[in-house]
PDB file of C-alpha atoms in Angstrom:
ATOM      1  CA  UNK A  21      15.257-249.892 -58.341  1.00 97.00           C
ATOM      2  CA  UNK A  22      18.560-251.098 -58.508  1.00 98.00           C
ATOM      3  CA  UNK A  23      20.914-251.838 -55.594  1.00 98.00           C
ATOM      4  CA  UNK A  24      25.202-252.247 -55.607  1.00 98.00           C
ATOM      5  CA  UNK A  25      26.224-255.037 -53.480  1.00 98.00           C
ATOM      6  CA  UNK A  26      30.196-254.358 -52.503  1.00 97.00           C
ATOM      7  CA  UNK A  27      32.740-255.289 -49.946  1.00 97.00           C
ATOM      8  CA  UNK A  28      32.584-251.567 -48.409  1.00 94.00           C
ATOM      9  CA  UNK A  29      32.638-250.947 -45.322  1.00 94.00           C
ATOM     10  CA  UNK A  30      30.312-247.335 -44.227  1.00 94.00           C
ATOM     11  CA  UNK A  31      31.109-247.884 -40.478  1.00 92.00           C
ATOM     12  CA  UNK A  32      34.476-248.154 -41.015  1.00 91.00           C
ATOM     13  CA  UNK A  33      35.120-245.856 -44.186  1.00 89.00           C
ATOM     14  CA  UNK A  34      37.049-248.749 -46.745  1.00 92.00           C
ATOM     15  CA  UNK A  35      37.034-252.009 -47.901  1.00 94.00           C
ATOM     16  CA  UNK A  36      36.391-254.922 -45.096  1.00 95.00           C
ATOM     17  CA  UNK A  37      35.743-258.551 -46.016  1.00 97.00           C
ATOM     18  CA  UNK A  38      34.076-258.324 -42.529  1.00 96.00           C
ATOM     19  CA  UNK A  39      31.093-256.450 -44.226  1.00 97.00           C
ATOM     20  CA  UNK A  40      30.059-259.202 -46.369  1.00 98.00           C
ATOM     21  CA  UNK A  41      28.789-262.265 -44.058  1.00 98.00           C
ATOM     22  CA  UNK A  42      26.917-258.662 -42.137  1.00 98.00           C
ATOM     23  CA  UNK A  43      25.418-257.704 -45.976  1.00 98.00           C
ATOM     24  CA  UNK A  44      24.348-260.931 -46.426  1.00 98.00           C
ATOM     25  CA  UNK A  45      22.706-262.151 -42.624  1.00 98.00           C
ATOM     26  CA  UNK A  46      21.297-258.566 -42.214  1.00 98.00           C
ATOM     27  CA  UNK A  47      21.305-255.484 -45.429  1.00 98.00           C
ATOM     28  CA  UNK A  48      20.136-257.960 -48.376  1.00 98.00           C
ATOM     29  CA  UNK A  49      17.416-260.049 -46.349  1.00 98.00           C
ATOM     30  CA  UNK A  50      16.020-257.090 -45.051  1.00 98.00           C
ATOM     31  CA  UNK A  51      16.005-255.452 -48.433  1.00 98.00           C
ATOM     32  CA  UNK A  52      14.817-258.311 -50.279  1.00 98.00           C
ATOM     33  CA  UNK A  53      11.953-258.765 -47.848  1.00 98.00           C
ATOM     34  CA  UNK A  54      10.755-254.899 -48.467  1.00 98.00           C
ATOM     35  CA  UNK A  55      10.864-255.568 -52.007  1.00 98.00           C
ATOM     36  CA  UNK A  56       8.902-259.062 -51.456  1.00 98.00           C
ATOM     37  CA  UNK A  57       6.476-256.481 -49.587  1.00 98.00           C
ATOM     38  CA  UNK A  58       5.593-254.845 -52.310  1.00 97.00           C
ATOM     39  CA  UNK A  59       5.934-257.345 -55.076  1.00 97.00           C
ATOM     40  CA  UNK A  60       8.767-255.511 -56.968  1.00 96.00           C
ATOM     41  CA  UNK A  61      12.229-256.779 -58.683  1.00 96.00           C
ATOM     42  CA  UNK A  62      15.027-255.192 -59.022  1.00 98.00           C
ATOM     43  CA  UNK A  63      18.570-255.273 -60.272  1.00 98.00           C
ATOM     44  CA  UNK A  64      21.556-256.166 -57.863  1.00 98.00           C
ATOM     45  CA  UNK A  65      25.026-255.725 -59.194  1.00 98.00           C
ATOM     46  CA  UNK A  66      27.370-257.851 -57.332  1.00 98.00           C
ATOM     47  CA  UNK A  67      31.053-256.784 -57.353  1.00 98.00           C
ATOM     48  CA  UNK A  68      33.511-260.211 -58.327  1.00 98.00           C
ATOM     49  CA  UNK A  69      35.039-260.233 -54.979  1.00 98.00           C
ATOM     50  CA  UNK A  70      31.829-260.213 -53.058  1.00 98.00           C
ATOM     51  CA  UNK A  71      30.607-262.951 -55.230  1.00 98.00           C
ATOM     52  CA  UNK A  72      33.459-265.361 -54.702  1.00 98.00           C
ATOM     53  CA  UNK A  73      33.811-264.483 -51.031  1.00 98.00           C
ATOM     54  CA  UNK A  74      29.639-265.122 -50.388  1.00 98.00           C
ATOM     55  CA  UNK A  75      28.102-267.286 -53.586  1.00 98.00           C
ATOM     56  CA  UNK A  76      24.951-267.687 -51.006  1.00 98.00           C
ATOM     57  CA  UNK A  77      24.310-263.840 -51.488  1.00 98.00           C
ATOM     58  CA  UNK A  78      23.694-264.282 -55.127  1.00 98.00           C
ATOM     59  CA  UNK A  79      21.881-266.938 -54.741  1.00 98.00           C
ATOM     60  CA  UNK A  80      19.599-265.651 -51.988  1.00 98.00           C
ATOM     61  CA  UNK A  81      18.892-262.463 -54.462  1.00 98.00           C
ATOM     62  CA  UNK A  82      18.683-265.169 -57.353  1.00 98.00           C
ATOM     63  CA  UNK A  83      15.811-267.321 -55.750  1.00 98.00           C
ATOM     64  CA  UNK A  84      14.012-263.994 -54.361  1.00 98.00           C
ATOM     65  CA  UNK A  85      13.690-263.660 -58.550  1.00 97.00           C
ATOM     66  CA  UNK A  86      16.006-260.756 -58.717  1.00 98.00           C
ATOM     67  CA  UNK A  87      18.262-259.521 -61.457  1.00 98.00           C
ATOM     68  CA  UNK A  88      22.209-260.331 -61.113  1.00 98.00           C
ATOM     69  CA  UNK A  89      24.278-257.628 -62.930  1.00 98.00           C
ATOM     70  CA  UNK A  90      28.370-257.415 -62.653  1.00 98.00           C
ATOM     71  CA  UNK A  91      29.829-254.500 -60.525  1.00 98.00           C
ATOM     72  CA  UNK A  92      33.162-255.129 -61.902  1.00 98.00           C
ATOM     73  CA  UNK A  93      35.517-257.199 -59.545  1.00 98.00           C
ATOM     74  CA  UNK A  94      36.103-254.645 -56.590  1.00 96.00           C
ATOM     75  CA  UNK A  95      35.792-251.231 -55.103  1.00 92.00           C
ATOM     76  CA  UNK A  96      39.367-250.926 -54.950  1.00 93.00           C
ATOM     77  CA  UNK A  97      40.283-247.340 -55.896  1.00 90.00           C
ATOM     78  CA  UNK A  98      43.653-248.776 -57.647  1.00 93.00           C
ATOM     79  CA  UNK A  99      40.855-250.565 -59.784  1.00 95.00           C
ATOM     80  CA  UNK A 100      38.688-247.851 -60.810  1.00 95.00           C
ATOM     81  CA  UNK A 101      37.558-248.341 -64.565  1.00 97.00           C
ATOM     82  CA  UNK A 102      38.575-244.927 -65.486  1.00 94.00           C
ATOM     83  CA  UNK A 103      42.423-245.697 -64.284  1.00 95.00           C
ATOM     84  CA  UNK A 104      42.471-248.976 -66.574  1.00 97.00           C
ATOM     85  CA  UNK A 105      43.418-249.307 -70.028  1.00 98.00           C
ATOM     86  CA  UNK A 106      41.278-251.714 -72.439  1.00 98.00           C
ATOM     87  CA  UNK A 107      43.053-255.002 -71.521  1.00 98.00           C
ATOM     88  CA  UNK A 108      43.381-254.171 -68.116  1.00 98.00           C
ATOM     89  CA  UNK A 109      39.238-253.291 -67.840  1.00 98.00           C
ATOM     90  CA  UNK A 110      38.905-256.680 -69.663  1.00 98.00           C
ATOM     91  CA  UNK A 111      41.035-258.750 -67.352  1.00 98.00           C
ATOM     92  CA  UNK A 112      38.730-257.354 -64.578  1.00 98.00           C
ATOM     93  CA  UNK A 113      35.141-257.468 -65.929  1.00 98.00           C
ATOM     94  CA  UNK A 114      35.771-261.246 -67.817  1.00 98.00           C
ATOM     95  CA  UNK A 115      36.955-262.314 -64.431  1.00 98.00           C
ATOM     96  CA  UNK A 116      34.110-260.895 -62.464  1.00 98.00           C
ATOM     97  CA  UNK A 117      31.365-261.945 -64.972  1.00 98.00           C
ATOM     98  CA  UNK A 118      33.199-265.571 -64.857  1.00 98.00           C
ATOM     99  CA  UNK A 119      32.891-265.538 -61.056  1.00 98.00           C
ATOM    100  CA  UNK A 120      29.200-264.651 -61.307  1.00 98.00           C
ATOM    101  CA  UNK A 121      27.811-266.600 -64.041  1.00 98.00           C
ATOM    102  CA  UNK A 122      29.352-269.684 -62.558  1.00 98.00           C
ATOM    103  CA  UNK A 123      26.757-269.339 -59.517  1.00 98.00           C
ATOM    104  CA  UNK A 124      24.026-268.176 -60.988  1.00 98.00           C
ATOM    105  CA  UNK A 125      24.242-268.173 -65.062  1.00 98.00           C
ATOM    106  CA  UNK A 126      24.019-265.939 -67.419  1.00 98.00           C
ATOM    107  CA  UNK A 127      24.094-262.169 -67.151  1.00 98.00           C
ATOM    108  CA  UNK A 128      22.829-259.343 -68.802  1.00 97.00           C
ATOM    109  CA  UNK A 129      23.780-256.321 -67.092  1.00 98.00           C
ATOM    110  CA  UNK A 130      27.173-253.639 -65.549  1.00 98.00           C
ATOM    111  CA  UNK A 131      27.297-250.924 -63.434  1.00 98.00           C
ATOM    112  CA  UNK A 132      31.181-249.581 -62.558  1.00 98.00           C
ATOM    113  CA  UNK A 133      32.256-249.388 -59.169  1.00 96.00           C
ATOM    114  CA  UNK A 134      31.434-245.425 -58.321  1.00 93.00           C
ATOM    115  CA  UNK A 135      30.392-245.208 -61.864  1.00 93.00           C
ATOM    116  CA  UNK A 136      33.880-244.428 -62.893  1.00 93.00           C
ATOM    117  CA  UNK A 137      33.995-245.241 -66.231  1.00 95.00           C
ATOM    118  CA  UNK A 138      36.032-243.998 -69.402  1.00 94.00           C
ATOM    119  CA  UNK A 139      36.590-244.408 -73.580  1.00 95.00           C
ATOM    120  CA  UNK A 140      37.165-248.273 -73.186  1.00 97.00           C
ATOM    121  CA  UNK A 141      34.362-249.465 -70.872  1.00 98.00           C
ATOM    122  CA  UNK A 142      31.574-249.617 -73.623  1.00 98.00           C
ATOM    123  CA  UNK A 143      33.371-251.447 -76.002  1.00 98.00           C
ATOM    124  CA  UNK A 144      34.840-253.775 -73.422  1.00 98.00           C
ATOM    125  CA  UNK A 145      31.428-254.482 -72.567  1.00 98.00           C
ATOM    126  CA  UNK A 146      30.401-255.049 -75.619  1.00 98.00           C
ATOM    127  CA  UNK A 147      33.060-257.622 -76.340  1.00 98.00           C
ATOM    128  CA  UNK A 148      32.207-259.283 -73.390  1.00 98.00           C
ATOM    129  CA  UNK A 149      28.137-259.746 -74.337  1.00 97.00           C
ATOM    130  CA  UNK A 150      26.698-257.207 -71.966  1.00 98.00           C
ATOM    131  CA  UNK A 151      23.618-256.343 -73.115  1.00 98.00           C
ATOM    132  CA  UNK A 152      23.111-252.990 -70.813  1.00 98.00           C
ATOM    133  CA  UNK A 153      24.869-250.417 -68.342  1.00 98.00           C
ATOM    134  CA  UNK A 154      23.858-248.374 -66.050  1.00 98.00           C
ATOM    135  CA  UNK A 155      27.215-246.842 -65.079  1.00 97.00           C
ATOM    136  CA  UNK A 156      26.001-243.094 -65.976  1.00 95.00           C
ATOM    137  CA  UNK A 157      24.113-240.426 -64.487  1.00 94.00           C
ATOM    138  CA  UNK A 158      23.289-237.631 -66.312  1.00 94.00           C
ATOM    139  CA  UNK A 159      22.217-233.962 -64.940  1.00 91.00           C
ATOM    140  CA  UNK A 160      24.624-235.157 -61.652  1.00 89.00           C
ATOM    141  CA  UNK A 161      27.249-232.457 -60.156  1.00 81.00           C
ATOM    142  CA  UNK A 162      29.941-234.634 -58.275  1.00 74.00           C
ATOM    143  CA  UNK A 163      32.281-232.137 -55.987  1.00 62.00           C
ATOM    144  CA  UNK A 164      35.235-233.266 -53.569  1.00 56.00           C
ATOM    145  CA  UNK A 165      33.055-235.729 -51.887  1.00 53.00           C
ATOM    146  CA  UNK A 166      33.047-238.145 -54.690  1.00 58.00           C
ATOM    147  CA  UNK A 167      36.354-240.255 -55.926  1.00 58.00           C
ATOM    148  CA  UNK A 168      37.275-239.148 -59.197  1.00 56.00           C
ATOM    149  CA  UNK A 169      35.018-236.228 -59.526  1.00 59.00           C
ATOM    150  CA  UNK A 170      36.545-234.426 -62.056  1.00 63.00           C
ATOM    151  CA  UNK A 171      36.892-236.870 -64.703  1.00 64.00           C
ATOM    152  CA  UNK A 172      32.516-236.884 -63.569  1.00 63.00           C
ATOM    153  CA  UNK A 173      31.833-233.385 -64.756  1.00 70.00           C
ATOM    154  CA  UNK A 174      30.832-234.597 -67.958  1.00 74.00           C
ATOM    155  CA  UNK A 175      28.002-236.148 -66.697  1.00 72.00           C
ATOM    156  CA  UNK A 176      26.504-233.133 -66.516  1.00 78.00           C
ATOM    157  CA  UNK A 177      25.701-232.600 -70.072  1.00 78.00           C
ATOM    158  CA  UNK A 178      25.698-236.632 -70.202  1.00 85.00           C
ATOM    159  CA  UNK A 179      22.513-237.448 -72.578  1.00 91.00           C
ATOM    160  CA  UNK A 180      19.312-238.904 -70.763  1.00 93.00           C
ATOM    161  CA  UNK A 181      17.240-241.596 -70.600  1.00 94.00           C
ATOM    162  CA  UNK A 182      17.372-245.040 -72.233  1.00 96.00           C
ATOM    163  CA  UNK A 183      19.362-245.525 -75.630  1.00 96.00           C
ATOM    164  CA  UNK A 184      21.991-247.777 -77.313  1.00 96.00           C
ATOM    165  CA  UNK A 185      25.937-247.075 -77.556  1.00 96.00           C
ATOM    166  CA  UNK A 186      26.766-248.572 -80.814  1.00 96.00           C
ATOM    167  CA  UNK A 187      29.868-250.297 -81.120  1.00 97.00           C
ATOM    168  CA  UNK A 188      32.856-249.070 -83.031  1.00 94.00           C
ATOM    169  CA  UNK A 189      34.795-252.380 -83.339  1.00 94.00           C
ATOM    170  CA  UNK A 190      31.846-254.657 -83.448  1.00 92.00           C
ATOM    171  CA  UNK A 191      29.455-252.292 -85.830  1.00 90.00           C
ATOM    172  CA  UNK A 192      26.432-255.123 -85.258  1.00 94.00           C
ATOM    173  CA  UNK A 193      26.566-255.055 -81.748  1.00 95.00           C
ATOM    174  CA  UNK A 194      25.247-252.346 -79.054  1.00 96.00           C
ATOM    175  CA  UNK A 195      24.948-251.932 -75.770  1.00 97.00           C
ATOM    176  CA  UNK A 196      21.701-250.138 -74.142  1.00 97.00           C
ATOM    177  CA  UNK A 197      22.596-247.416 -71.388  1.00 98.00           C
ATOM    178  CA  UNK A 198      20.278-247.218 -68.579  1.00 98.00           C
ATOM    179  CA  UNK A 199      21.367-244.270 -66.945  1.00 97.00           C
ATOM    180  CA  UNK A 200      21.100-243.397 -62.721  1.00 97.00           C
ATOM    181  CA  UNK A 201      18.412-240.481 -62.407  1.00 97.00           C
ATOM    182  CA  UNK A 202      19.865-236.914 -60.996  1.00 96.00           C
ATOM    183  CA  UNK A 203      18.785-233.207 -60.794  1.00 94.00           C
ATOM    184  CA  UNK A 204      22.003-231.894 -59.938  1.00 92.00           C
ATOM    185  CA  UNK A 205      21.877-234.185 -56.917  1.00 94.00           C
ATOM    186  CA  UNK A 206      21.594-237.703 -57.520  1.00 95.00           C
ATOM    187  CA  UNK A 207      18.554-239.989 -56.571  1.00 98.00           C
ATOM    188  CA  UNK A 208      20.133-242.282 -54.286  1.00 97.00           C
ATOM    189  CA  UNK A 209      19.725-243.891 -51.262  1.00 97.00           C
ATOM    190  CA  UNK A 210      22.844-242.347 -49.853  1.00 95.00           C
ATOM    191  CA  UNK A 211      20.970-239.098 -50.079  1.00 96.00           C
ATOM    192  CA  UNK A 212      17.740-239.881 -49.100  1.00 97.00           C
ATOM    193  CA  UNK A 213      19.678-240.803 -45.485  1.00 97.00           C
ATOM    194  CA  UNK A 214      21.975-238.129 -45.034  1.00 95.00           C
ATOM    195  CA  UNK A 215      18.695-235.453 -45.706  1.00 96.00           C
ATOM    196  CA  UNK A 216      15.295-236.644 -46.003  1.00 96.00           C
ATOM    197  CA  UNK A 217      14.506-232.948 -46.893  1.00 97.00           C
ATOM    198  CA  UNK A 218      17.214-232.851 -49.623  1.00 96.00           C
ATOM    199  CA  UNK A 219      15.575-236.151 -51.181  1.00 97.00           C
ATOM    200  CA  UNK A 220      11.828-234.844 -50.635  1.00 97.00           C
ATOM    201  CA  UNK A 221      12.938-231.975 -53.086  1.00 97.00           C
ATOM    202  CA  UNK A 222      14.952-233.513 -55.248  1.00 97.00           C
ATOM    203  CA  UNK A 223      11.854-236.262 -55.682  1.00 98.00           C
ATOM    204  CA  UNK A 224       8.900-233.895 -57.340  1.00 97.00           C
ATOM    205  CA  UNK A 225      12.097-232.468 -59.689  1.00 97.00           C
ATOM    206  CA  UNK A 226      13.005-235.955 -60.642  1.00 97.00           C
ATOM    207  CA  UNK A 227       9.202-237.663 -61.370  1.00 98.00           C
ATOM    208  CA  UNK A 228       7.913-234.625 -62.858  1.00 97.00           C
ATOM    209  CA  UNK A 229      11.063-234.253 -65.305  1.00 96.00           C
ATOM    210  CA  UNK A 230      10.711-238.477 -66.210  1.00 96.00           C
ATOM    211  CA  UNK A 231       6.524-237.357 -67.130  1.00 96.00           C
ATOM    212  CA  UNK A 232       7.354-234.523 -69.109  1.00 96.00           C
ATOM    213  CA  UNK A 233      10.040-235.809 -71.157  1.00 95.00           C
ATOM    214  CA  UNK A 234       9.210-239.824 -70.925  1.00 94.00           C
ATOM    215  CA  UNK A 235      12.517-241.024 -68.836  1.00 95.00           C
ATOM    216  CA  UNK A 236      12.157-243.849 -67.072  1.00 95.00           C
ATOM    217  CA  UNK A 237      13.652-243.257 -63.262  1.00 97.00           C
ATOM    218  CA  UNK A 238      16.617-245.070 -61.656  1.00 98.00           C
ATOM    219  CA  UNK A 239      17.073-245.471 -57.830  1.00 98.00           C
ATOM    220  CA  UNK A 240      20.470-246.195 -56.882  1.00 98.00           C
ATOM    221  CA  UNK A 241      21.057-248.198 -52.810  1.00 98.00           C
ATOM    222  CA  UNK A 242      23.216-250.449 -51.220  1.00 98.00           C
ATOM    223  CA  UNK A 243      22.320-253.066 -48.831  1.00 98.00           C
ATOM    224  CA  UNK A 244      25.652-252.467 -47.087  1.00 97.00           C
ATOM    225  CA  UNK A 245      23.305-248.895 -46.334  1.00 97.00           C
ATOM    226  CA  UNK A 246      21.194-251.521 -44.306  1.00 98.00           C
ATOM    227  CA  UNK A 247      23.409-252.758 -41.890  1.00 97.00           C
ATOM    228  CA  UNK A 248      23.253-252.066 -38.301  1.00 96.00           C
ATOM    229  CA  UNK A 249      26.601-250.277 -36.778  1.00 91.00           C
ATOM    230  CA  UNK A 250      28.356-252.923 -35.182  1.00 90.00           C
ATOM    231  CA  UNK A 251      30.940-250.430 -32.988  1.00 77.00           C
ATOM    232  CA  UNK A 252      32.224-246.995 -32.686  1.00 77.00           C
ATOM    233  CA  UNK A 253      32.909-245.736 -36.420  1.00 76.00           C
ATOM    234  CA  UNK A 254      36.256-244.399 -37.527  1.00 67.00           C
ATOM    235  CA  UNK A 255      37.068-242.608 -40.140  1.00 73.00           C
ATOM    236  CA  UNK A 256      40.090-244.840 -41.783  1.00 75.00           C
ATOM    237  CA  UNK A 257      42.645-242.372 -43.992  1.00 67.00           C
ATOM    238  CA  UNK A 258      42.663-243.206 -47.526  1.00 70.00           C
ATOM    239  CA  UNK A 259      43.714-240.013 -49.584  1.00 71.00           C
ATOM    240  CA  UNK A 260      47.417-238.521 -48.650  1.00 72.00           C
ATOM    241  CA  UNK A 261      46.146-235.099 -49.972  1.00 70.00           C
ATOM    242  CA  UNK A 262      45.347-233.031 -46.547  1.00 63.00           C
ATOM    243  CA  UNK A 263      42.192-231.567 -48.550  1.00 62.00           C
ATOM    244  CA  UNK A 264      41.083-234.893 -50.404  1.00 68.00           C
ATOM    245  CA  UNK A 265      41.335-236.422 -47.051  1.00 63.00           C
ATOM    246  CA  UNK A 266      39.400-233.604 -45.263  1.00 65.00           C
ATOM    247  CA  UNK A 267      36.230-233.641 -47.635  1.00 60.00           C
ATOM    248  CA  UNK A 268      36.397-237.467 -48.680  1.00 70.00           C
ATOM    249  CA  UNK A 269      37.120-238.876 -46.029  1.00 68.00           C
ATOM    250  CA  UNK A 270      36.254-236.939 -42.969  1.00 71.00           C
ATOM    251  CA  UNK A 271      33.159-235.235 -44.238  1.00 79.00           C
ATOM    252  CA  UNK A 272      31.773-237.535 -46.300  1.00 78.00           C
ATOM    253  CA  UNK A 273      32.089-239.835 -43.742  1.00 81.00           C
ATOM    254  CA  UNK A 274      30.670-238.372 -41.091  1.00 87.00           C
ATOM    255  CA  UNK A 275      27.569-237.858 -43.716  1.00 85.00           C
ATOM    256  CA  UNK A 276      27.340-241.080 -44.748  1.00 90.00           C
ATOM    257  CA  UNK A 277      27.029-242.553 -41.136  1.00 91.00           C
ATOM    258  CA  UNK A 278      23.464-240.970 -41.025  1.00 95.00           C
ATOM    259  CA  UNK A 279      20.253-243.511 -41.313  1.00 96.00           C
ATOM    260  CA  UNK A 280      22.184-246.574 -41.483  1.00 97.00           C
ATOM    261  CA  UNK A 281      20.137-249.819 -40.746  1.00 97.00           C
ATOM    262  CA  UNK A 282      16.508-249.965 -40.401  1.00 97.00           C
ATOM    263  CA  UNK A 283      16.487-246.033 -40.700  1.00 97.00           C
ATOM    264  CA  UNK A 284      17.905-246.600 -44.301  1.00 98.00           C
ATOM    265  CA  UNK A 285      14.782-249.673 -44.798  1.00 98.00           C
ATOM    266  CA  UNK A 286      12.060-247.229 -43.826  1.00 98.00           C
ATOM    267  CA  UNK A 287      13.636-244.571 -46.045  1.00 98.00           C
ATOM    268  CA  UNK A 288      13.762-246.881 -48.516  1.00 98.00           C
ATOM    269  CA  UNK A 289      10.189-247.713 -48.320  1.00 98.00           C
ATOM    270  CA  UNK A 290       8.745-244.475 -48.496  1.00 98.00           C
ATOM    271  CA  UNK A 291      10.613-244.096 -52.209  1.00 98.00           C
ATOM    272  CA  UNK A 292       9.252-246.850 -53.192  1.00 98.00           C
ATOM    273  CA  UNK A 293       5.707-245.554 -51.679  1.00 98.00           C
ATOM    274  CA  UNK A 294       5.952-241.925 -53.332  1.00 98.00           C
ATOM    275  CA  UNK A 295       6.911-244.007 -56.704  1.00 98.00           C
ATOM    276  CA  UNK A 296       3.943-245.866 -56.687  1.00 97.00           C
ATOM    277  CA  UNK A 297       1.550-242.809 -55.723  1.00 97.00           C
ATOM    278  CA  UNK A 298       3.166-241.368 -58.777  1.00 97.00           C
ATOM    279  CA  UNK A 299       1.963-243.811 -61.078  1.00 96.00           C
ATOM    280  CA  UNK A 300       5.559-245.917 -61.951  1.00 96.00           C
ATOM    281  CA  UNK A 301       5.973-249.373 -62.443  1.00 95.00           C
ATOM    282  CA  UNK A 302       9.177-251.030 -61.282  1.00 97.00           C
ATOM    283  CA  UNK A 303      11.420-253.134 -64.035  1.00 96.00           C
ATOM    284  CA  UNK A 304      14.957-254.542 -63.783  1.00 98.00           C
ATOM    285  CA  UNK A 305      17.957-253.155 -65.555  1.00 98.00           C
ATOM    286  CA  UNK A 306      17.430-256.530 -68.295  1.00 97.00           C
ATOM    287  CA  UNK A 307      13.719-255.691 -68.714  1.00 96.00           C
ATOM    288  CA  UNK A 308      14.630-251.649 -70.149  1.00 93.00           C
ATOM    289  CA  UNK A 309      14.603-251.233 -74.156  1.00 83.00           C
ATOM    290  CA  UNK A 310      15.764-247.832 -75.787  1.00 60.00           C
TER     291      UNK A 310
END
């Protein structure tokens, strides 16, 4: 179970520092108190900017005996991995993993902001001391609802479960990738809440496919998922292209609004209910070996 803790507004379709003091009060007690439920930890990867605007939110996770991982330092889109060169990428993830570590120590684990990733990221977090990523998700088919879906075709053919990326300019250091699950569809909460009946057969696809071929399973949720709608929602522009704007903004907007608050808890819930019938044991990112 692993859960990305941004500045991101759903309600309001973009970035809003007013999210965060709502994430904290509401989305990550009420997660944290499901997961105290049923006596499970899980990873929570914390982007920079979050951290330095709400250092209680780490530690509230931290004390709950949580993994901390690094998110990178923002959702921005102008800061997307896969735009960044290798200094640039650097610059971002040293600051962010600065920020966090000097709340709540050291850290082990990455996931990109919307997993957008590209040739430098590995190595950069490698050279940084990350010990493991979970920025991929193999078997997944992005289409225009996703930022940067094209450059996410590849993960398609992307190799499964859990296995070290060697370094090329360090060749004694590795990093171990811990990869989202998919089938085509991903295994996230954002799914489970927009169709319960898309998630209830993706599920069977998923568990069966981790028995038969031993890969562990990754659930991907936010706790900004978990916040109550404050007013009327609006879609806020943020693509100038007429069709990039019509399927991710409007659309995908409109989809995501579904099963927000408790609705997103209870879905929640019955995942982690239909994991344990299955047999599965829950582990954070840090606690995964290839």
């Amino acid at each position: 179970m692993t859960c990305d803790v941004e500045e991101h507004s759903i309600e309001k379709n973009t970035l809003d520092d007013n999210i965060i003091p709502l994430v904290h009060k509401q989305g990550l007690p009420r997660l944290l108190d499901l997961f105290d439920k049923y006596k499970i930890n899980c990873t929570f990867f914390f982007t920079g900017y979050y951290a330095l605007k709400s250092p209680e939110s780490l530690r509230l996770v931290k004390a709950a005996g949580h993994e901390i991982g690094c998110h990178s330092f923002s959702h921005h889109p102008d800061l997307a991995l896969d735009r960044l060169t290798f200094r640039q990428q650097f610059k971002e993830i040293s600051k962010s993993k600065k920020i966090i570590e000097d709340i709540v120590g050291p850290i082990d684990s990455f996931r990109a902001p919307a997993l957008r990733i590209n040739k430098y990221t590995f190595e950069v977090l490698i050279a940084l001391g990350f010990k493991f990523d979970s920025s991929l998700c193999p078997r997944r088919f992005d289409g225009p609802f996703s930022s940067g879906f094209r450059k996410k075709l590849k993960w398609l053919s992307a190799k499964e479960g859990i296995y070290d990326i060697k370094s090329k300019l360090y060749p004694d250091r590795h990093l171990t990738e811990v990869p989202i699950s998919a089938n085509i569809l991903p295994y996230i909460g954002t799914l489970s809440r927009i169709s319960p009946e898309l998630i209830n057969a993706l599920r069977p696809r998923i568990f069966n496919r981790s028995e038969k071929f031993g890969l562990p399973v990754v659930f991907d949720t936010h706790p900004n998922e978990c916040v109550d709608i404050q007013g009327i929602p609006f879609t806020t522009r943020r693509s100038k292209n007429f069709l990039k704007y019509l399927f991710s903004d409007i659309l995908r907007h409109k989809l995501k609004l579904k099963n927000l608050g408790k609705n997103a808890i209870y879905l929640l819930e019955n995942e982690i209910n239909e994991a344990k019938k299955f047999g599965f044991k829950f582990r954070t990112v840090n606690q995964m070996r290839s």
